[in-house]
PDB file of C-alpha atoms in Angstrom:
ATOM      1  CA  UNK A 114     -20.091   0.260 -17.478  1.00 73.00           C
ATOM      2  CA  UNK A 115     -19.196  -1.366 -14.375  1.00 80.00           C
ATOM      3  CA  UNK A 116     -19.407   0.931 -11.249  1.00 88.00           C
ATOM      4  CA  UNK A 117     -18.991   0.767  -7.258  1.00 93.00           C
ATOM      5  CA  UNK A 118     -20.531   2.814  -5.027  1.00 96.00           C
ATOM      6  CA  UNK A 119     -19.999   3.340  -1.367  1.00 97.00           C
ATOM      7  CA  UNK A 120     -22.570   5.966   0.108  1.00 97.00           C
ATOM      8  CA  UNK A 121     -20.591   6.622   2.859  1.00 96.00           C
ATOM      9  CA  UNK A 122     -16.943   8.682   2.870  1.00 96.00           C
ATOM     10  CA  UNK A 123     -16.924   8.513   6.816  1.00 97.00           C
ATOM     11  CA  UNK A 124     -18.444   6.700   9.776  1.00 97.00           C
ATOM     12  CA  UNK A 125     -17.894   6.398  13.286  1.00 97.00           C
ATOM     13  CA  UNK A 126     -19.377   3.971  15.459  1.00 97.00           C
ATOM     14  CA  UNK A 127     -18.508   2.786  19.461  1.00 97.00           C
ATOM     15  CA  UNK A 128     -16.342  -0.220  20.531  1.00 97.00           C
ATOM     16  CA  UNK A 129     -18.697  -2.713  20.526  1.00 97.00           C
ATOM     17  CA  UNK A 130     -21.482  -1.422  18.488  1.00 98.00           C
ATOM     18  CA  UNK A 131     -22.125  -3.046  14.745  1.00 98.00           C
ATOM     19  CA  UNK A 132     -21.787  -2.266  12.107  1.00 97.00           C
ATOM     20  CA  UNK A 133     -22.811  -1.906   8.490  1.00 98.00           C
ATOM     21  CA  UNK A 134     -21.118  -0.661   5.526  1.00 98.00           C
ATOM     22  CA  UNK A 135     -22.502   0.214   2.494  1.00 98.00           C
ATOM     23  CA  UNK A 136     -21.406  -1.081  -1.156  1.00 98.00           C
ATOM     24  CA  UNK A 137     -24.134  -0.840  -4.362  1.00 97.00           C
ATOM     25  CA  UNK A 138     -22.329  -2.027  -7.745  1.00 94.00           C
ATOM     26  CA  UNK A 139     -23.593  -2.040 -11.253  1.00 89.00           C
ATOM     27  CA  UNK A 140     -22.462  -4.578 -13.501  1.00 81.00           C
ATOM     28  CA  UNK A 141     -25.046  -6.269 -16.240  1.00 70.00           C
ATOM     29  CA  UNK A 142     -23.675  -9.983 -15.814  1.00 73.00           C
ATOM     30  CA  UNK A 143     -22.865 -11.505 -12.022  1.00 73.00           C
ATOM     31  CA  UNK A 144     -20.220  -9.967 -10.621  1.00 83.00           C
ATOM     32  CA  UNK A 145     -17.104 -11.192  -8.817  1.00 87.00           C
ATOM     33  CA  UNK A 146     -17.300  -8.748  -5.427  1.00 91.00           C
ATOM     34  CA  UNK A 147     -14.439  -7.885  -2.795  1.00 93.00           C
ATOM     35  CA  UNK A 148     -14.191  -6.358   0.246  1.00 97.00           C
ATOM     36  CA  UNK A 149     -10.652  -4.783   1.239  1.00 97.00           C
ATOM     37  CA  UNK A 150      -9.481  -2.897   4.401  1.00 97.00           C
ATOM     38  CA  UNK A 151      -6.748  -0.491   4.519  1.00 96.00           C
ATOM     39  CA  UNK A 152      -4.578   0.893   7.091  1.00 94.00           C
ATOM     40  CA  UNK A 153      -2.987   4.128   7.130  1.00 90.00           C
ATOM     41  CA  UNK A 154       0.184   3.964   4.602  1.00 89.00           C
ATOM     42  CA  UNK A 155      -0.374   0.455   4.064  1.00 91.00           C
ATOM     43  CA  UNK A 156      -1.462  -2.230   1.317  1.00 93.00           C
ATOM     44  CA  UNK A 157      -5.257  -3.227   0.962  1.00 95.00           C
ATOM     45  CA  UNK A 158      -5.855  -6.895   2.373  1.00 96.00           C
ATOM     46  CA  UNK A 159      -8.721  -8.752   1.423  1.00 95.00           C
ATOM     47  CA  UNK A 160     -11.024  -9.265   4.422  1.00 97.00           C
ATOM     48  CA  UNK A 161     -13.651 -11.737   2.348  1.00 95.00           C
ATOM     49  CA  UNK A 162     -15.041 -12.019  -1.260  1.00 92.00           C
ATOM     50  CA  UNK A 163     -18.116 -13.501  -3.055  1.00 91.00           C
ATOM     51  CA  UNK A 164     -18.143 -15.374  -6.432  1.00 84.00           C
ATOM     52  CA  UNK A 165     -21.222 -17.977  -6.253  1.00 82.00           C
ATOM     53  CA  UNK A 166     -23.175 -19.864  -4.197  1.00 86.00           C
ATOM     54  CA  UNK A 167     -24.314 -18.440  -0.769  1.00 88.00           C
ATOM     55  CA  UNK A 168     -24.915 -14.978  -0.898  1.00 91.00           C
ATOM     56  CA  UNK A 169     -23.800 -14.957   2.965  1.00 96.00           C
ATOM     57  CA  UNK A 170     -19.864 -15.002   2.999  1.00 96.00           C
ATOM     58  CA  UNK A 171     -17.890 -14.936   6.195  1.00 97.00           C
ATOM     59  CA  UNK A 172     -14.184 -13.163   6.498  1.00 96.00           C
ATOM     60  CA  UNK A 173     -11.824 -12.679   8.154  1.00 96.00           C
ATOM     61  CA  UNK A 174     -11.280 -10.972  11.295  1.00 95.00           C
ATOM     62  CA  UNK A 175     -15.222 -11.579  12.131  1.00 97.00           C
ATOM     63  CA  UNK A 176     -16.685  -9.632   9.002  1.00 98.00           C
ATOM     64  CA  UNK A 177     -19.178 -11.032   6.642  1.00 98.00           C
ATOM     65  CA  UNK A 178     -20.982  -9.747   3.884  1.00 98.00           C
ATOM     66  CA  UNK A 179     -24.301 -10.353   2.106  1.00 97.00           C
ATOM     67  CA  UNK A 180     -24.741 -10.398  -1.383  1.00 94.00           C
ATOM     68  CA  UNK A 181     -28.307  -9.074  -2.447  1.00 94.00           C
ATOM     69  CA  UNK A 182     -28.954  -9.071  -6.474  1.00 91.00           C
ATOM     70  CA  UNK A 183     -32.020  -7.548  -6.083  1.00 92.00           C
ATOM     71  CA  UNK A 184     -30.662  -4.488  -4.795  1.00 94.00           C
ATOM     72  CA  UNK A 185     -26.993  -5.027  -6.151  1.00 93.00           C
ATOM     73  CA  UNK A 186     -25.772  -4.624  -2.861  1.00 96.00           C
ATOM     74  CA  UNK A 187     -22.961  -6.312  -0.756  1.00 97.00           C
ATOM     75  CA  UNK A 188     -22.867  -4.865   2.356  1.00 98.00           C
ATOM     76  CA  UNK A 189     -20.129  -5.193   5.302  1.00 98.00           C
ATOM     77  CA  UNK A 190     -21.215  -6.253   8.560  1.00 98.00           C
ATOM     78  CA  UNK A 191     -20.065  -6.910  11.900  1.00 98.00           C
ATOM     79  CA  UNK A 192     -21.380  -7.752  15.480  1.00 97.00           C
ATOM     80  CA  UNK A 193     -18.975  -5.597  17.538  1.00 98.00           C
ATOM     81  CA  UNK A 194     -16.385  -3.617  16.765  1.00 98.00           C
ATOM     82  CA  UNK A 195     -12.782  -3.284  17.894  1.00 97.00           C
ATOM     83  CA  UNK A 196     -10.965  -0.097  18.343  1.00 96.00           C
ATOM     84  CA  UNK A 197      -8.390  -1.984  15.712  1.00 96.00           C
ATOM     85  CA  UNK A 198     -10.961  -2.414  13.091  1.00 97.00           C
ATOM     86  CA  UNK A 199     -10.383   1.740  12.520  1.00 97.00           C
ATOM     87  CA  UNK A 200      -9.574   1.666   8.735  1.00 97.00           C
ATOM     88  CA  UNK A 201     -10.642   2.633   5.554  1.00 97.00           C
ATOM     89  CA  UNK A 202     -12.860  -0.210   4.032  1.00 98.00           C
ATOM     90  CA  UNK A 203     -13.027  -0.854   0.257  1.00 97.00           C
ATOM     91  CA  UNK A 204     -15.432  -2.392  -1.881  1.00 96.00           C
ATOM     92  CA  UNK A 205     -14.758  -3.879  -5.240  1.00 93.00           C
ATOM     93  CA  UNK A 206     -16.452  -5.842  -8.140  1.00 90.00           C
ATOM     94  CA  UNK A 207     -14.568  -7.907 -10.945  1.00 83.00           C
ATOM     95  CA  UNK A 208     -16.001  -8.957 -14.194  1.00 63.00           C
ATOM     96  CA  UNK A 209     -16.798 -12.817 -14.494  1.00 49.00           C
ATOM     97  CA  UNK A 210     -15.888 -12.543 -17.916  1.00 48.00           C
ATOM     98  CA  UNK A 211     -12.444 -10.879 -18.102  1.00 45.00           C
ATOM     99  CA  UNK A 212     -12.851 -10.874 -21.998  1.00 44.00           C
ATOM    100  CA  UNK A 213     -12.789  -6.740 -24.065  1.00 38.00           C
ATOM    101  CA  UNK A 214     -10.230  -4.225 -22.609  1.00 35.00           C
ATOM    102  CA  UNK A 215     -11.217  -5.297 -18.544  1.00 40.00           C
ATOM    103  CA  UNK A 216      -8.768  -7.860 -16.619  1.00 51.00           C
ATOM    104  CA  UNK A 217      -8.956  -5.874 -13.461  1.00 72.00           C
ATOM    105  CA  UNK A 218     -11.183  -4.741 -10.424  1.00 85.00           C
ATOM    106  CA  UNK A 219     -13.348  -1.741 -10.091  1.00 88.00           C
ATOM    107  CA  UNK A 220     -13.435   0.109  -6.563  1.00 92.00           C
ATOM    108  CA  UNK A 221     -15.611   2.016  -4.449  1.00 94.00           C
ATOM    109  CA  UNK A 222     -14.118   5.745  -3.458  1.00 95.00           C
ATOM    110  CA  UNK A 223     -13.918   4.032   0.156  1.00 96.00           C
ATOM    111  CA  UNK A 224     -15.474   4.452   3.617  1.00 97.00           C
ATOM    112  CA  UNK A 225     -13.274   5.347   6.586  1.00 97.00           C
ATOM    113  CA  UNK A 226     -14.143   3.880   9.765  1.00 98.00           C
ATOM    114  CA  UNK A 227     -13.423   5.717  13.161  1.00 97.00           C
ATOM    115  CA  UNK A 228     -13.441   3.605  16.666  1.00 97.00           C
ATOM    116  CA  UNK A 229     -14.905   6.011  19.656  1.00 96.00           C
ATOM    117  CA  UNK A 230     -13.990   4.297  23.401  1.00 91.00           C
TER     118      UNK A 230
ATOM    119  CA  UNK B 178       8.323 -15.601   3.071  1.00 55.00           C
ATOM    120  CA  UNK B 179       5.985 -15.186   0.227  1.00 64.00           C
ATOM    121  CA  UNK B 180       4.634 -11.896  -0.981  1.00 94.00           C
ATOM    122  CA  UNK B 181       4.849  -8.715  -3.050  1.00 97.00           C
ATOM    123  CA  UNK B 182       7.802  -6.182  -2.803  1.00 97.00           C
ATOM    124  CA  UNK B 183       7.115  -2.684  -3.688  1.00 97.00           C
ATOM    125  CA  UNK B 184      10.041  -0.171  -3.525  1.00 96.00           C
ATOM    126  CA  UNK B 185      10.479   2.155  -2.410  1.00 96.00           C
ATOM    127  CA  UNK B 186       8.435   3.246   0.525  1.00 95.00           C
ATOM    128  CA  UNK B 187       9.512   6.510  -0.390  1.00 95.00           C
ATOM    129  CA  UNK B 188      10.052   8.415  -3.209  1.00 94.00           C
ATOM    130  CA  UNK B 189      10.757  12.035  -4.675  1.00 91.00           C
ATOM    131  CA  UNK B 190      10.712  13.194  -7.764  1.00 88.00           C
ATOM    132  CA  UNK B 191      12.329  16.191  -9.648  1.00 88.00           C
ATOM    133  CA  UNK B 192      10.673  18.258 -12.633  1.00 83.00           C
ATOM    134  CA  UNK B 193      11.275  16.715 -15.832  1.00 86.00           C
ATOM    135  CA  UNK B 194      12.897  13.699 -14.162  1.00 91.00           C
ATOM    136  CA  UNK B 195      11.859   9.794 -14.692  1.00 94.00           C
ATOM    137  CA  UNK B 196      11.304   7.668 -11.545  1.00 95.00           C
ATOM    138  CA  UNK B 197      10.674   3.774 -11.232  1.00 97.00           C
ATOM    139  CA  UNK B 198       8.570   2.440  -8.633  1.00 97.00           C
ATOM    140  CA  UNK B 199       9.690  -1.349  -8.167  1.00 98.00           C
ATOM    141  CA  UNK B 200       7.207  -4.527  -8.130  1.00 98.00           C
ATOM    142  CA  UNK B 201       8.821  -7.687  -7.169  1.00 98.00           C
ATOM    143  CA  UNK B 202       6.620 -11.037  -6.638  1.00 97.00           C
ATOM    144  CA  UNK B 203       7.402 -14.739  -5.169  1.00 96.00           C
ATOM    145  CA  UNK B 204       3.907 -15.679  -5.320  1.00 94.00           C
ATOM    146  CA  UNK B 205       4.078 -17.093  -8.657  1.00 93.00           C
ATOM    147  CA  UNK B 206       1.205 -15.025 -10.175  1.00 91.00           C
ATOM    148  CA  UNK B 207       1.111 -14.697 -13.517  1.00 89.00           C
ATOM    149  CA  UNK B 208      -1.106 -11.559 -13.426  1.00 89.00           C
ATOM    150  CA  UNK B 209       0.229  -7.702 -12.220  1.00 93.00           C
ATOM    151  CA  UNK B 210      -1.462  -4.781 -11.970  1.00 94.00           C
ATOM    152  CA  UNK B 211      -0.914  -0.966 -11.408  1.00 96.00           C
ATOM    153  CA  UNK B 212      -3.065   1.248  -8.981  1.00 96.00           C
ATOM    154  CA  UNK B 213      -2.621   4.459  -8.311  1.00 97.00           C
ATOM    155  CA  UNK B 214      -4.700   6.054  -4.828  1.00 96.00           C
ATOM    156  CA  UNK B 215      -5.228   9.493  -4.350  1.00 94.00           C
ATOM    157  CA  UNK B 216      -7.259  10.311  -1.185  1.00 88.00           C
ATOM    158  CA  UNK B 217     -11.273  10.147  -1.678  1.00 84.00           C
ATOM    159  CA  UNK B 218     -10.724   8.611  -5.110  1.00 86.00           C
ATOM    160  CA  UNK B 219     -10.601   5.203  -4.051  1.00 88.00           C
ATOM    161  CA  UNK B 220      -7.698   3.158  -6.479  1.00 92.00           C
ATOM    162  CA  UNK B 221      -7.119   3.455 -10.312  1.00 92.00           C
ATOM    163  CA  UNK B 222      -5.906   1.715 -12.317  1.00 92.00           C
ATOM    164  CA  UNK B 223      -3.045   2.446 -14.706  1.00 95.00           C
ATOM    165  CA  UNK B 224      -1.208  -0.665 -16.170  1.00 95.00           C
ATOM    166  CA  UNK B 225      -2.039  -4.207 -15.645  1.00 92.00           C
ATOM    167  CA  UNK B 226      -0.307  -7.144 -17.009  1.00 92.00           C
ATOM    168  CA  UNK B 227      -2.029 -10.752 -17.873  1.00 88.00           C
ATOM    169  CA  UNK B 228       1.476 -12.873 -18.772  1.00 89.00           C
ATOM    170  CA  UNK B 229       5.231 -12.233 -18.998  1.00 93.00           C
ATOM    171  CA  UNK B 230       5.885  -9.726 -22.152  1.00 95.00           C
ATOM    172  CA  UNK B 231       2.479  -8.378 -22.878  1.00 93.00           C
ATOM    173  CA  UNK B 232       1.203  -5.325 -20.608  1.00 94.00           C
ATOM    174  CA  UNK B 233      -2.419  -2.964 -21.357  1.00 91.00           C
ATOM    175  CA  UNK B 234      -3.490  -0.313 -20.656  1.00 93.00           C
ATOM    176  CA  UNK B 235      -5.884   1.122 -17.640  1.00 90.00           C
ATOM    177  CA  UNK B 236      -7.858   3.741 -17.256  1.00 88.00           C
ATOM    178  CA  UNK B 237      -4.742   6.238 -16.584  1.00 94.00           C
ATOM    179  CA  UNK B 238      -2.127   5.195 -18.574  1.00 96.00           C
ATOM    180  CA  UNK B 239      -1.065   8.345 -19.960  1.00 96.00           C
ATOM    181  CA  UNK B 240       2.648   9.674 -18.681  1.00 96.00           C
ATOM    182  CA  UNK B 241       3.000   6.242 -17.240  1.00 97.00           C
ATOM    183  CA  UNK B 242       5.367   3.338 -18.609  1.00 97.00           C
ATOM    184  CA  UNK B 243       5.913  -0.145 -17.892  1.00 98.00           C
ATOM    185  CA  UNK B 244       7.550  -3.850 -18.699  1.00 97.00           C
ATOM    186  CA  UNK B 245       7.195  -7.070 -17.412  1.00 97.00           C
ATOM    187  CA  UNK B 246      10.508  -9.081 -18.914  1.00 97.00           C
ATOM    188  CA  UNK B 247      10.177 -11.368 -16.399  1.00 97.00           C
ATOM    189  CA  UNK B 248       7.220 -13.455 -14.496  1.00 96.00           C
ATOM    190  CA  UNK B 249       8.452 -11.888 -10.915  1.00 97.00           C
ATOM    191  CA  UNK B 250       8.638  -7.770 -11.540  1.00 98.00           C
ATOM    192  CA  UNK B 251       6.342  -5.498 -13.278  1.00 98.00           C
ATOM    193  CA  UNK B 252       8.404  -2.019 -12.595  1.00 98.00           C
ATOM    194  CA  UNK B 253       6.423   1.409 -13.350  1.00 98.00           C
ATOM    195  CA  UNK B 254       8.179   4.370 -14.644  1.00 97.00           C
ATOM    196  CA  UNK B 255       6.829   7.757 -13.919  1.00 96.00           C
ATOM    197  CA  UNK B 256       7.361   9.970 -16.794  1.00 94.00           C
ATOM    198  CA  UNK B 257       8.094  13.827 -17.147  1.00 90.00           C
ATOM    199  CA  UNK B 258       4.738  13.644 -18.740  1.00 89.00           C
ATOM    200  CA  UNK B 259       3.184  13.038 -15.932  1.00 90.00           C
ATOM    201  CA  UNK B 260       2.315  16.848 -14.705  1.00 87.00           C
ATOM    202  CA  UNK B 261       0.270  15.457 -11.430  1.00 91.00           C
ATOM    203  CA  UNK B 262       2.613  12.679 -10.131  1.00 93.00           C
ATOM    204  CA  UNK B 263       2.286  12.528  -6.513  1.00 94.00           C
ATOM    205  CA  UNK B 264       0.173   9.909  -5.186  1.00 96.00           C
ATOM    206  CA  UNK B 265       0.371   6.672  -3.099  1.00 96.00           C
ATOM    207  CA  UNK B 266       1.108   3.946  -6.050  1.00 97.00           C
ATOM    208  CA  UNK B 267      -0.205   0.020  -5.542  1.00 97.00           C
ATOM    209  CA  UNK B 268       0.599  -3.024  -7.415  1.00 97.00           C
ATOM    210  CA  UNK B 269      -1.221  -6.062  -7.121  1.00 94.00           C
ATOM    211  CA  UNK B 270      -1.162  -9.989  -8.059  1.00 93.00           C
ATOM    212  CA  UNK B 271      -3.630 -12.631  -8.728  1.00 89.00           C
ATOM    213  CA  UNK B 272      -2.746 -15.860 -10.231  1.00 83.00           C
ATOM    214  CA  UNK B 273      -6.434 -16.175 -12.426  1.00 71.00           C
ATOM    215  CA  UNK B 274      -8.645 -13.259 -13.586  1.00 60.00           C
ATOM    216  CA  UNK B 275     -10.940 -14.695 -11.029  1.00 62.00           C
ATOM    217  CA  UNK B 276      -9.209 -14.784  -7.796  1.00 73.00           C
ATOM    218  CA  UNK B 277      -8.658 -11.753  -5.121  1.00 82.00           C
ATOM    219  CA  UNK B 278      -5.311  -9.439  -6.218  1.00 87.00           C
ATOM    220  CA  UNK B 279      -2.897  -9.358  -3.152  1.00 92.00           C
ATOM    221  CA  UNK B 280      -1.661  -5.935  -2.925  1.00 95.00           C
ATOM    222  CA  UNK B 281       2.169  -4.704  -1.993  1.00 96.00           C
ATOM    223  CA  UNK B 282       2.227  -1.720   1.075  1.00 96.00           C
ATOM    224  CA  UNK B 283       2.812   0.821  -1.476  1.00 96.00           C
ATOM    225  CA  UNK B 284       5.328   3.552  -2.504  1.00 97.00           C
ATOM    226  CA  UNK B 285       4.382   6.959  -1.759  1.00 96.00           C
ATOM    227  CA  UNK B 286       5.819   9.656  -4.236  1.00 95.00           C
ATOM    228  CA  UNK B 287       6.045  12.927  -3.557  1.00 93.00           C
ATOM    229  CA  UNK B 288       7.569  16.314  -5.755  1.00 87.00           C
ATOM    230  CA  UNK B 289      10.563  18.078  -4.972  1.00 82.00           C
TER     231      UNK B 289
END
């Protein structure tokens, strides 16, 4: 069965440090993978998502991600974060092959991110 | 302006009553879904909907309903069956199984 998993429930990191968050995923075939932010009471918007090719995909708002089979990872990254990037970040893998009882995406429990000054 | 419409922001339910969350669409997607968040559980799904008049089930379905009559709203009722209702509810269009869902901001739903 497909899963998601994001190690971390909580980080906080410094305006201007980097950062790196964590997404492992299990899925047998290659996987379709997502990552969402969230803001308080809000919708989930898509910051950048990998479905072939280079396994180094840029976003938006200065995110990118690297997709690593060997390790089924697809981890978030970024240089230097903004006190605005404090959100809850979601990770999220869709089937290539939407045949059997599966048309949707699975998600990671989440990681919220916390901005110090 | 395109996007997705979900209303309303807010919403309270009595015991033993119904409620319908609204989904409305201009995107032209032919593809809906159903999420439901509850905090530390990330988003699950409950209904999803692949073309006008044909709807499956998620993972969650039970003491949930839904219908999609028409290409632009997928509306989710909220049953009396449904002993645990309050939670932030999502629904979410993509126009091919393989493309990112765009998500509406949500209706939260809370008991009386």
């Amino acid at each position: 069965a497909q899963s998601v998993t994001q190690p971390d429930i909580h980080i906080t990191v410094s305006e201007g440090a980097s950062l790196e968050l964590r997404c492992n995923y299990s899925y047998g075939a290659t996987p379709y993978l997502f990552w969402y932010v969230q803001s308080p009471g809000q919708g989930l918007q898509l910051l950048l998502k990998y479905f072939s090719g280079d396994t180094l995909v840029q976003g938006i708002k200065g995110f990118e991600a690297e997709f690593k089979r060997s390790q089924s990872s697809f981890n978030l990254r970024k240089p230097s974060v903004h006190w605005s990037d404090a959100a809850e970040y979601f990770c999220a893998v869709g089937a290539m092959n939407y045949g059997g009882s599966q048309g949707n995406l699975i998600f990671g429990k989440g990681t919220k991110l916390s901005v110090k000054p | 302006d395109g996007g997705i419409t979900q209303s309303p922001k807010y919403l309270f339910r009595k015991e033993g009553q119904n409620v319908t969350l609204s989904c409305e669409q201009n995107l032209n997607h032919d593809a809906m879904y159903w999420y439901r968040q509850d905090p530390g559980q990330g988003l699950r799904l409950i209904y999803y909907s692949q073309i006008v008049n044909d709807f499956q089930k998620g993972d969650i379905a039970e003491g949930y309903s839904v219908s999609r009559e028409k290409k632009e709203s997928f509306p989710l009722t909220v049953t009396s069956a449904q002993k645990n209702p309050t939670a932030f509810y999502l629904c979410a269009t993509s126009d091919r199984r393989d493309q990112p869902q765009h998500f509406g901001d949500g209706t939260r739903l809370s008991i009386l």
